[in-house]
mmCIF file of N, CA and C in Angstrom:
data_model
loop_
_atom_site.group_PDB
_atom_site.id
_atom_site.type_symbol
_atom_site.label_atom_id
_atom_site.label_comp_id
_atom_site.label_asym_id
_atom_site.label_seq_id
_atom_site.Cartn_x
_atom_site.Cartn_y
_atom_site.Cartn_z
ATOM 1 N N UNK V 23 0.837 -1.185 0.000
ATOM 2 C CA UNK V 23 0.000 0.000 0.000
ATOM 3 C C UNK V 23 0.880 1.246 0.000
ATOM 4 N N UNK V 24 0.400 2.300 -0.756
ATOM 5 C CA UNK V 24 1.313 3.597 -0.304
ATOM 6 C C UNK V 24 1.233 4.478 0.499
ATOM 7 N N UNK V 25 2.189 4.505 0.627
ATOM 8 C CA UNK V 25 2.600 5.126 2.377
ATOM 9 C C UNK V 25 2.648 6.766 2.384
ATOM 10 N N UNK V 26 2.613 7.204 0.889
ATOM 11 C CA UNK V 26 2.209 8.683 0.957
ATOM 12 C C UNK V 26 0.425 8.864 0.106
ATOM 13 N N UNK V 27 -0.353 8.375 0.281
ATOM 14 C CA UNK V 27 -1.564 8.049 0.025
ATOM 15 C C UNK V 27 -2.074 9.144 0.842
ATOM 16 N N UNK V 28 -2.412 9.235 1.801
ATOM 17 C CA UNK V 28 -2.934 10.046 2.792
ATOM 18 C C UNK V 28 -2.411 11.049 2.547
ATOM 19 N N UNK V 29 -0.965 12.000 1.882
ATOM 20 C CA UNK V 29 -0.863 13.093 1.698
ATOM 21 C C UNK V 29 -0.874 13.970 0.935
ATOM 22 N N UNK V 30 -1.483 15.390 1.100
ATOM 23 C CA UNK V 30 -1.671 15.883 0.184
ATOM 24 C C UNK V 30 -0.140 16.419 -0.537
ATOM 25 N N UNK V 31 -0.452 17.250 -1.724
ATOM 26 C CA UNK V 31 -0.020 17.500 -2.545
ATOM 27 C C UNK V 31 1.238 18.265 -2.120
ATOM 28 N N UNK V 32 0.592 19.713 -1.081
ATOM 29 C CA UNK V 32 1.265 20.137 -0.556
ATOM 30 C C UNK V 32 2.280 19.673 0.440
ATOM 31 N N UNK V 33 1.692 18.246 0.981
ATOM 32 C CA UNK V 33 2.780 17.609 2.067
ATOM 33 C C UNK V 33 4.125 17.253 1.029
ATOM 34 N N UNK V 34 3.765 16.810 0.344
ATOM 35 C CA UNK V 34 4.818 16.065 -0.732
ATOM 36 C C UNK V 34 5.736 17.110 -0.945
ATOM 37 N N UNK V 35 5.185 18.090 -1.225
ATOM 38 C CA UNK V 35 6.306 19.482 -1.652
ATOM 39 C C UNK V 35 6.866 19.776 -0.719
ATOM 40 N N UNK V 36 6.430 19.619 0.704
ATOM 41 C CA UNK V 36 7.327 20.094 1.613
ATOM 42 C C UNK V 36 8.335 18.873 1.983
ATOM 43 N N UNK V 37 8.018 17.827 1.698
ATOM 44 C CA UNK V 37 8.258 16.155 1.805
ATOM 45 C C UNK V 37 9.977 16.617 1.389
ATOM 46 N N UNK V 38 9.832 16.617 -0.290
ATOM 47 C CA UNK V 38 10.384 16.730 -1.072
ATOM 48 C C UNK V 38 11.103 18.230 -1.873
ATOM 49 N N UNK V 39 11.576 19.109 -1.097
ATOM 50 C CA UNK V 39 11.816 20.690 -1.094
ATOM 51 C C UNK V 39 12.638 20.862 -2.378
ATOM 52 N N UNK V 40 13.646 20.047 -2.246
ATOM 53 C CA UNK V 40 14.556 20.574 -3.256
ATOM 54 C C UNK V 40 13.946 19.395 -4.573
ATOM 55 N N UNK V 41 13.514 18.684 -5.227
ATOM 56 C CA UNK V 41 12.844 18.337 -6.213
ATOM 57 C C UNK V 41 11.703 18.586 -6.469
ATOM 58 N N UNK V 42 10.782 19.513 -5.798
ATOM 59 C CA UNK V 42 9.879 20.920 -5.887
ATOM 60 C C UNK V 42 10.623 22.186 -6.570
ATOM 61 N N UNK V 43 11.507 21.995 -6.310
ATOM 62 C CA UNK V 43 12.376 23.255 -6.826
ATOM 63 C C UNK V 43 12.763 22.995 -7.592
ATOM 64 N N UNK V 44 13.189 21.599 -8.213
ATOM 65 C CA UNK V 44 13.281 21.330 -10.053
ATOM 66 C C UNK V 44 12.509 21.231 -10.959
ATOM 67 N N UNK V 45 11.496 20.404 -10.311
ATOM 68 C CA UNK V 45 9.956 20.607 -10.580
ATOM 69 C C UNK V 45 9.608 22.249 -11.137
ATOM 70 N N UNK V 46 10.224 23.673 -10.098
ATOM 71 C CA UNK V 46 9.631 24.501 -10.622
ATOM 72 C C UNK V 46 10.871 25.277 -11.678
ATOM 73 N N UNK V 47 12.182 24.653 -11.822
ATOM 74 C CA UNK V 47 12.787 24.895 -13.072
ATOM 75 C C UNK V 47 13.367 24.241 -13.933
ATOM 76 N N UNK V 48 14.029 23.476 -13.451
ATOM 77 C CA UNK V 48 14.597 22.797 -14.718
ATOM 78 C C UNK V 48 13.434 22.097 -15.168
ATOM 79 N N UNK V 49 12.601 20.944 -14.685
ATOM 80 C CA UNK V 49 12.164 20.154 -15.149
ATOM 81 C C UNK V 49 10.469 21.051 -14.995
ATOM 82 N N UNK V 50 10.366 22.293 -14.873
ATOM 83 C CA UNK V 50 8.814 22.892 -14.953
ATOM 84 C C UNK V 50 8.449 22.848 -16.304
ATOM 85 N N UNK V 51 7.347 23.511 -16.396
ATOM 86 C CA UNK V 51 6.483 24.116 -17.463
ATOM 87 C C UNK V 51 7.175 24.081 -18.818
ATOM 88 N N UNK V 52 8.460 24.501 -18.585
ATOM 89 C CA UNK V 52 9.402 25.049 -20.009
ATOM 90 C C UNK V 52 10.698 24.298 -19.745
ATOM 91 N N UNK V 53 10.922 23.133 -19.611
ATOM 92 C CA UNK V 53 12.418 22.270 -19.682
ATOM 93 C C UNK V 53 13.297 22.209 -20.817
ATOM 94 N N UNK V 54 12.205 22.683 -21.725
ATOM 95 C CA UNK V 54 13.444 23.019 -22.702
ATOM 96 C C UNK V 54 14.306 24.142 -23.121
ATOM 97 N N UNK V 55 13.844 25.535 -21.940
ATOM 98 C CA UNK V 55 14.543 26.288 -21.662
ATOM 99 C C UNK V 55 16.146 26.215 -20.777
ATOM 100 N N UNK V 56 15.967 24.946 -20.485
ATOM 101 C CA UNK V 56 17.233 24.293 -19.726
ATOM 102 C C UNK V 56 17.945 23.022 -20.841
ATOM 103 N N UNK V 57 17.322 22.907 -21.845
ATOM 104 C CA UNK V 57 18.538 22.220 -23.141
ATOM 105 C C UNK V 57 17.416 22.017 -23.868
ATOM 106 N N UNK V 58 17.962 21.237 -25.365
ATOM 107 C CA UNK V 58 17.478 20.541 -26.360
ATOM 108 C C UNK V 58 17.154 19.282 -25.847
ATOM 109 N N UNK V 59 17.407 18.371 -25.173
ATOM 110 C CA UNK V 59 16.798 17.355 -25.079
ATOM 111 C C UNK V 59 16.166 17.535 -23.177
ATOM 112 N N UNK V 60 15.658 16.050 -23.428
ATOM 113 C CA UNK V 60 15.054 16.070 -21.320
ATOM 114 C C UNK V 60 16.980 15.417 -20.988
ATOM 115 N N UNK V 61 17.564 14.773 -21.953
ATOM 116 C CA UNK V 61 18.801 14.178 -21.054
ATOM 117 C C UNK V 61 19.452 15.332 -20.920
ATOM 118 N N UNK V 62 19.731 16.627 -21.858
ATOM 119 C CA UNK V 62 20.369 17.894 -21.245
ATOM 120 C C UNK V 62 20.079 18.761 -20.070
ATOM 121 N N UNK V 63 18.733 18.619 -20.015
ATOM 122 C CA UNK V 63 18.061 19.459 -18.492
ATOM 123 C C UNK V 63 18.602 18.349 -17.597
ATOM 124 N N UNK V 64 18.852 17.188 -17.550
ATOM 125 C CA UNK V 64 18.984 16.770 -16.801
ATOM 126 C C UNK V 64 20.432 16.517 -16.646
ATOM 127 N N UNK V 65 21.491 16.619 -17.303
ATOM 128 C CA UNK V 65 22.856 16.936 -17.430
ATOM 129 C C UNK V 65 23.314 18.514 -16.392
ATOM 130 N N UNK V 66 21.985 19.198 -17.166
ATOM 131 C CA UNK V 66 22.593 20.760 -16.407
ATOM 132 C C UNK V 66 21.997 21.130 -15.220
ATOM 133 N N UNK V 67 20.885 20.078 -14.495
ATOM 134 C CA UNK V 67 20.735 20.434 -13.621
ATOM 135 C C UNK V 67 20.928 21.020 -12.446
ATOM 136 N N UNK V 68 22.370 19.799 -12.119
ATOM 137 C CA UNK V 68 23.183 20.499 -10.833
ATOM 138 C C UNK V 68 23.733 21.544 -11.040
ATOM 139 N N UNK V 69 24.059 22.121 -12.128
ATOM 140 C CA UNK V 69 24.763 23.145 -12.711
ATOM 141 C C UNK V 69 24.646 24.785 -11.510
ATOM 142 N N UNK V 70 23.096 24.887 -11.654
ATOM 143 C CA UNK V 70 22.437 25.847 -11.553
ATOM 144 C C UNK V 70 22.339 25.831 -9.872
ATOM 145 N N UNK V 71 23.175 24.685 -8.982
ATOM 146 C CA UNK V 71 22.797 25.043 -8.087
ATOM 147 C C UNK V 71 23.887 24.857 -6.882
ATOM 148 N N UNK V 72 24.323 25.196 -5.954
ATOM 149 C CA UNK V 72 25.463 25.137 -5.107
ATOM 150 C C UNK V 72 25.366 23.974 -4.116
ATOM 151 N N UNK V 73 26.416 23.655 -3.055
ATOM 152 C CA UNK V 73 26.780 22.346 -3.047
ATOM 153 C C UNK V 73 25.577 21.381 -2.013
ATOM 154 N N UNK V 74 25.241 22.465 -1.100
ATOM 155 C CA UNK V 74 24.347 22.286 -0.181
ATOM 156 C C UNK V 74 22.861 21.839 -0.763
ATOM 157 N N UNK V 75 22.506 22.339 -1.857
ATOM 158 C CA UNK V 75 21.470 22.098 -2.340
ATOM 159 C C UNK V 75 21.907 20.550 -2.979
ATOM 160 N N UNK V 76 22.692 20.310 -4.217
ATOM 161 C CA UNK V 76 23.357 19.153 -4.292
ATOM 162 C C UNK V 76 23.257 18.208 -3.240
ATOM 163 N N UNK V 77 23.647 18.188 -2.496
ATOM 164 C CA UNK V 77 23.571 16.932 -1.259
ATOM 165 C C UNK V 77 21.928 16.848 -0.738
ATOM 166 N N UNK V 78 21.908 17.803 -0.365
ATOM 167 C CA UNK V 78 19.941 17.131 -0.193
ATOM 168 C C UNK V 78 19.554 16.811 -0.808
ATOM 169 N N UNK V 79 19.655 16.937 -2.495
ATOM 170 C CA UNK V 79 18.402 16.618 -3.716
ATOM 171 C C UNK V 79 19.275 15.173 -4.029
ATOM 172 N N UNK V 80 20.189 14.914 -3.934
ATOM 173 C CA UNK V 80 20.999 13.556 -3.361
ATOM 174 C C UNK V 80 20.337 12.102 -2.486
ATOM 175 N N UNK V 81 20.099 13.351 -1.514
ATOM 176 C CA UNK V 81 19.702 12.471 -0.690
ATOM 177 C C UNK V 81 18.217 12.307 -0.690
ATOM 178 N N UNK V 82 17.626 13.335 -0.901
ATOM 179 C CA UNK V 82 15.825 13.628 -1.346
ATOM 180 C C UNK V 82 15.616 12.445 -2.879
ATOM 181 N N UNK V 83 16.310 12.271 -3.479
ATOM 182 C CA UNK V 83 16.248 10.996 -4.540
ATOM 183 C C UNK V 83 16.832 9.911 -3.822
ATOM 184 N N UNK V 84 17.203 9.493 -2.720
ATOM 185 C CA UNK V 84 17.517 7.792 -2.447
ATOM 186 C C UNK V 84 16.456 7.908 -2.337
ATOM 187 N N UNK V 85 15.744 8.987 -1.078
ATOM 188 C CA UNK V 85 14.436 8.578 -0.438
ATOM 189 C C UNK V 85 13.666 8.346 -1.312
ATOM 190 N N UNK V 86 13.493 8.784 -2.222
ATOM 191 C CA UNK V 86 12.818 8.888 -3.112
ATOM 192 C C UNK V 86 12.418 7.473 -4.113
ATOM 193 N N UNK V 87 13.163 7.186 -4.278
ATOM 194 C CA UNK V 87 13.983 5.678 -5.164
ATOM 195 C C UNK V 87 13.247 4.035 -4.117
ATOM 196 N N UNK V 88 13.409 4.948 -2.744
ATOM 197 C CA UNK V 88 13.017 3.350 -2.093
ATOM 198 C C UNK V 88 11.626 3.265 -1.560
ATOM 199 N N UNK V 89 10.694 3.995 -2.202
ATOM 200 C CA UNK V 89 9.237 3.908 -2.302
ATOM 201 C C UNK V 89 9.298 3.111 -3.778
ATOM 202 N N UNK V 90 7.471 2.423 -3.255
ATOM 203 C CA UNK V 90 7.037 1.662 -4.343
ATOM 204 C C UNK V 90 6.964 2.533 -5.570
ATOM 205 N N UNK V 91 6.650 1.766 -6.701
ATOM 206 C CA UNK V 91 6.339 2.317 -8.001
ATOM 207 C C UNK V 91 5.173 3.646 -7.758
ATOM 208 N N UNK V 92 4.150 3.014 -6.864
ATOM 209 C CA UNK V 92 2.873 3.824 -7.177
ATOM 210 C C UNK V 92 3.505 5.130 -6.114
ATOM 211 N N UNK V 93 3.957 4.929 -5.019
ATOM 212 C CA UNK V 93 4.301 6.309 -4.305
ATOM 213 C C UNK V 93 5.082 7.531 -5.396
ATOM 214 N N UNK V 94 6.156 6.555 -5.744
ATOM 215 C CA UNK V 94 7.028 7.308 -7.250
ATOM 216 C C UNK V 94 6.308 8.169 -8.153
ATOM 217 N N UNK V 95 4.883 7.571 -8.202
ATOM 218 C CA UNK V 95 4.099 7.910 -9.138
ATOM 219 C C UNK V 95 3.508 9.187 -8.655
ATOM 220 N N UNK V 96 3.109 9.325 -7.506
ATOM 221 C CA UNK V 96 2.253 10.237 -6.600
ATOM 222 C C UNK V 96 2.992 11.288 -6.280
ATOM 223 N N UNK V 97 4.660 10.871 -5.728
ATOM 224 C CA UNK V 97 5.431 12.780 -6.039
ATOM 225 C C UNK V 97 5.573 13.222 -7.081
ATOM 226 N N UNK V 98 5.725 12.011 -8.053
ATOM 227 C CA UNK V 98 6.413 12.648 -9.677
ATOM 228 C C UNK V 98 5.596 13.909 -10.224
ATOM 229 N N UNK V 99 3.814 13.185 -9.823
ATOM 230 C CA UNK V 99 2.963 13.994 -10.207
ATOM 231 C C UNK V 99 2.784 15.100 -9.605
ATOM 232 N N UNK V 100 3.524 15.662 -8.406
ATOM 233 C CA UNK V 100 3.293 16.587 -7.804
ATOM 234 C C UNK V 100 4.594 17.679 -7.601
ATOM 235 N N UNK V 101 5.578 17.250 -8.038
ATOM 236 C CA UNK V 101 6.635 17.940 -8.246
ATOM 237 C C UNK V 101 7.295 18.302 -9.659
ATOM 238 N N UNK V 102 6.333 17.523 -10.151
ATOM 239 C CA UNK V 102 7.509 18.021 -12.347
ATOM 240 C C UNK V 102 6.050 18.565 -12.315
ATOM 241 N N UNK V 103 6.593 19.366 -13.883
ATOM 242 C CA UNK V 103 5.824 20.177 -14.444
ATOM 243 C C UNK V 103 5.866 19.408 -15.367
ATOM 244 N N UNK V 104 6.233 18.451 -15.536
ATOM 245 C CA UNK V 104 5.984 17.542 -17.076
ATOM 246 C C UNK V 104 5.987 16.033 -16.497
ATOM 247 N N UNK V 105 5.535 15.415 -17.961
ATOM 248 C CA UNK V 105 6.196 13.912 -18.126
ATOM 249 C C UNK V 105 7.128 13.411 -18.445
ATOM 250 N N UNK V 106 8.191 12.661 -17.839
ATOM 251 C CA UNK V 106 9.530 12.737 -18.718
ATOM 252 C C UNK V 106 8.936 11.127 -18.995
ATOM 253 N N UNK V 107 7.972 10.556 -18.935
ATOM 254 C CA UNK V 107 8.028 9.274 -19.784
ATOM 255 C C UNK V 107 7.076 9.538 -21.186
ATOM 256 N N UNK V 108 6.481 10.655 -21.200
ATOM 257 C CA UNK V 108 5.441 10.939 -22.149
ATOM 258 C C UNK V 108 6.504 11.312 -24.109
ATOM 259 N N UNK V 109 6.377 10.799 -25.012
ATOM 260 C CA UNK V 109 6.917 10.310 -26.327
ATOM 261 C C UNK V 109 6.229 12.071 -26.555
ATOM 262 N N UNK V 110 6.782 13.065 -26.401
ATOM 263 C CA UNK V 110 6.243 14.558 -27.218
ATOM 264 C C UNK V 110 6.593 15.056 -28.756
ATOM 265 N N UNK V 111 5.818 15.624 -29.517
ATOM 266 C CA UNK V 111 6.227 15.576 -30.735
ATOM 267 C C UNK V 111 7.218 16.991 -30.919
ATOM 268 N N UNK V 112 6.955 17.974 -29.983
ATOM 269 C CA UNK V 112 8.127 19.423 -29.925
ATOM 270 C C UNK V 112 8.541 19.466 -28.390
ATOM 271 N N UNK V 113 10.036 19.828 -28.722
ATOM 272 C CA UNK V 113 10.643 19.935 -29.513
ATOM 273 C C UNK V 113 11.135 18.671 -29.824
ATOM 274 N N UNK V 114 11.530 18.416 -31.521
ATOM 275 C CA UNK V 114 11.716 17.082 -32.027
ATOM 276 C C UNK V 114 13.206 16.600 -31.634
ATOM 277 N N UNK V 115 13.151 15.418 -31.409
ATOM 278 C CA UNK V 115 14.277 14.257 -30.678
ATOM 279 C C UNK V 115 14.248 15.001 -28.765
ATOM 280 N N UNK V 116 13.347 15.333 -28.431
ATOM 281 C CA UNK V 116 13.522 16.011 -26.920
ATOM 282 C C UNK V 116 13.871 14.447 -25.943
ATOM 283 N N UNK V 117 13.090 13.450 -26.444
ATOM 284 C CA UNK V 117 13.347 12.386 -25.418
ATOM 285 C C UNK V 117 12.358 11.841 -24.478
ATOM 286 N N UNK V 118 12.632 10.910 -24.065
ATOM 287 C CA UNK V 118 11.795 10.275 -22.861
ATOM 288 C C UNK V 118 12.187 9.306 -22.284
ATOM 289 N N UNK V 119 12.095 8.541 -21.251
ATOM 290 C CA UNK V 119 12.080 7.613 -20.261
ATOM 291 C C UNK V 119 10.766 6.763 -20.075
ATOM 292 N N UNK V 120 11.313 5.244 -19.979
ATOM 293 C CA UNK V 120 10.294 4.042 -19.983
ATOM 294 C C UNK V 120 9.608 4.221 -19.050
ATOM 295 N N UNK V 121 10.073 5.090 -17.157
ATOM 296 C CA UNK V 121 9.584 4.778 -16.280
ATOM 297 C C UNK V 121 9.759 5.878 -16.005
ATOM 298 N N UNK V 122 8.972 6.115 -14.543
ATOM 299 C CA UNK V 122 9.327 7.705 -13.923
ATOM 300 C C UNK V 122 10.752 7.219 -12.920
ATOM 301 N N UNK V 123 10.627 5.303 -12.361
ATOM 302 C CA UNK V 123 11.341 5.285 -11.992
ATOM 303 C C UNK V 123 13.156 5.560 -12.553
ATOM 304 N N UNK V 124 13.267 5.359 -13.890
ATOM 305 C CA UNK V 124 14.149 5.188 -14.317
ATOM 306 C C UNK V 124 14.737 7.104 -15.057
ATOM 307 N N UNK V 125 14.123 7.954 -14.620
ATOM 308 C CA UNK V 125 13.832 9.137 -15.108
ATOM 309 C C UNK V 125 14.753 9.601 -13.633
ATOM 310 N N UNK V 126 14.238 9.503 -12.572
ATOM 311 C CA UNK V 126 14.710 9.751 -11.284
ATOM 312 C C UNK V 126 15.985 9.112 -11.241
ATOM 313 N N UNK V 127 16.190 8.045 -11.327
ATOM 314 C CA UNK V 127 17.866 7.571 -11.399
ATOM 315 C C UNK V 127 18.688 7.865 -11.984
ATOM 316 N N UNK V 128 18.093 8.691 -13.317
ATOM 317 C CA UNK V 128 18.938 9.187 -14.184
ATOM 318 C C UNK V 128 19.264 10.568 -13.492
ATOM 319 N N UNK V 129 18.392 11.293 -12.957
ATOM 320 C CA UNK V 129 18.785 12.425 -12.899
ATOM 321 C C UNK V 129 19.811 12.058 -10.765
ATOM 322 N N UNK V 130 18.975 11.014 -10.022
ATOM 323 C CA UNK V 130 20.379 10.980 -9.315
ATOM 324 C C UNK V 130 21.727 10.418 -9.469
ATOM 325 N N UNK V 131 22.016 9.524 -10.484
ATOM 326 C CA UNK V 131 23.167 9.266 -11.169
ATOM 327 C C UNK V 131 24.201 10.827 -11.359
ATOM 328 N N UNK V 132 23.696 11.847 -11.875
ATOM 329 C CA UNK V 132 23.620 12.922 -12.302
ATOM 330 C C UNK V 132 23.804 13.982 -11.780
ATOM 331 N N UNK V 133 23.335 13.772 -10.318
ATOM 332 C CA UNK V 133 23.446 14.910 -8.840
ATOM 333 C C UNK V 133 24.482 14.298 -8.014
ATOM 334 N N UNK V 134 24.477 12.756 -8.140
ATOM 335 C CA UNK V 134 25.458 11.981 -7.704
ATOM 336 C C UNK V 134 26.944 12.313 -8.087
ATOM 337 N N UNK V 135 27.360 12.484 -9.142
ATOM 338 C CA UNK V 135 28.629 12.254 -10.239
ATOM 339 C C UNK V 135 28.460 13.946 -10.499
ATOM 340 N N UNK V 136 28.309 14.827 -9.689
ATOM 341 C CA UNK V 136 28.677 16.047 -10.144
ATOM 342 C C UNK V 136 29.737 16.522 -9.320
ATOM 343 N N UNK V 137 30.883 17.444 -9.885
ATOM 344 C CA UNK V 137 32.136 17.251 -9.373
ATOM 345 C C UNK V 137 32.765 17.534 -7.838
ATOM 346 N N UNK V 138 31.598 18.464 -7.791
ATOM 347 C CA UNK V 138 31.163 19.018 -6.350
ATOM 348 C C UNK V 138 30.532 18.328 -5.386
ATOM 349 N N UNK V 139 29.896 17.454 -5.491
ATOM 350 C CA UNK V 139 29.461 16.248 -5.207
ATOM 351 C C UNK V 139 30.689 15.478 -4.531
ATOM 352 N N UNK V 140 31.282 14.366 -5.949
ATOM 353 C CA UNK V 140 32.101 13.883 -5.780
ATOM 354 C C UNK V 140 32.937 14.520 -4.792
ATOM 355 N N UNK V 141 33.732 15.923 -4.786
ATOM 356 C CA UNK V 141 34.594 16.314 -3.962
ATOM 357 C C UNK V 141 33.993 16.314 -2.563
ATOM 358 N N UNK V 142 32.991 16.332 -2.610
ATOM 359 C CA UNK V 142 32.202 17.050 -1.007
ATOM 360 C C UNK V 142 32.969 18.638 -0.837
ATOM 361 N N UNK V 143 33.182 19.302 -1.430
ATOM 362 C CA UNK V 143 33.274 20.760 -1.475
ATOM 363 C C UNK V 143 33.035 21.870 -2.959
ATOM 364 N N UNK V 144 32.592 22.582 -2.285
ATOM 365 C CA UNK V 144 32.389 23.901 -4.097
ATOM 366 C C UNK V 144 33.749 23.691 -4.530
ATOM 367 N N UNK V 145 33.785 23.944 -6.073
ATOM 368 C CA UNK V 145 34.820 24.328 -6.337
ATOM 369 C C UNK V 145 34.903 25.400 -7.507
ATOM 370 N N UNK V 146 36.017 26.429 -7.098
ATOM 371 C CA UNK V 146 35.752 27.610 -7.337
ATOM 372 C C UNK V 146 35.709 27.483 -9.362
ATOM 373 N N UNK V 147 34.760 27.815 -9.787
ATOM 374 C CA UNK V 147 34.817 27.869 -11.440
ATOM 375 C C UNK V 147 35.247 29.044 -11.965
ATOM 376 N N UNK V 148 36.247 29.802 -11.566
ATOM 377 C CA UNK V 148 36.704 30.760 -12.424
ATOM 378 C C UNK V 148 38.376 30.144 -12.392
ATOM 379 N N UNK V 149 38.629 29.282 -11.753
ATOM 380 C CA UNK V 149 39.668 28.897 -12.017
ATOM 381 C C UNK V 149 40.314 27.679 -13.422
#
């Protein structure tokens, strides 16, 4: 049974803070203002955000990952502004994912393996 069933929409957003907050850019309304494809928004995600945020949305996707399919189903819908499993015809070659689960792994693979990440410290980019 799912264990976020009973909550509303708004619990989830607070559940889930920092993938509410991708939800409302990279992956909102307009994701393709963040690349040509969904695998580039999801390449540049961490980009846009410093290290502290990185490690929670880290850790806000294990949690995330070890709910059932249908819970998966119930934040996805409440935190993206899109479908990343939905086949769209614009913009053309944009992309998609078989699962929402497999959409989420991609993008913590992704928050995971970012260099700042990896280091466990910022590192300064003008150098």
């Amino acid at each position: 049974m799912s264990k976020l069933l009973n909550l509303t929409k708004y619990d989830i957003l607070d559940l889930f803070p920092r993938l509410s907050n991708l939800g409302a850019s990279s992956f909102g309304e307009d994701p393709e203002l963040f690349g040509d494809t969904l695998f580039e928004v999801i390449e540049d995600a961490p980009r846009m955000h410093r290290l502290p945020f990185k490690q929670r949305t880290v850790n806000e996707l294990r949690t995330l990952l070890a709910y059932s399919d249908m819970d998966l189903d119930r934040v996805s819908w409440a935190v993206l502004g899109m479908d990343p499993t939905a086949d769209i015809e614009e913009p053309p070659n944009w992309g998609s994912f078989p699962s929402l689960r497999a959409f989420w792994s991609a993008v913590l693979h992704t928050f995971e393996n970012d260099p700042e990440v990896r280091a466990g410290r910022e590192i300064d980019r003008d150098v």
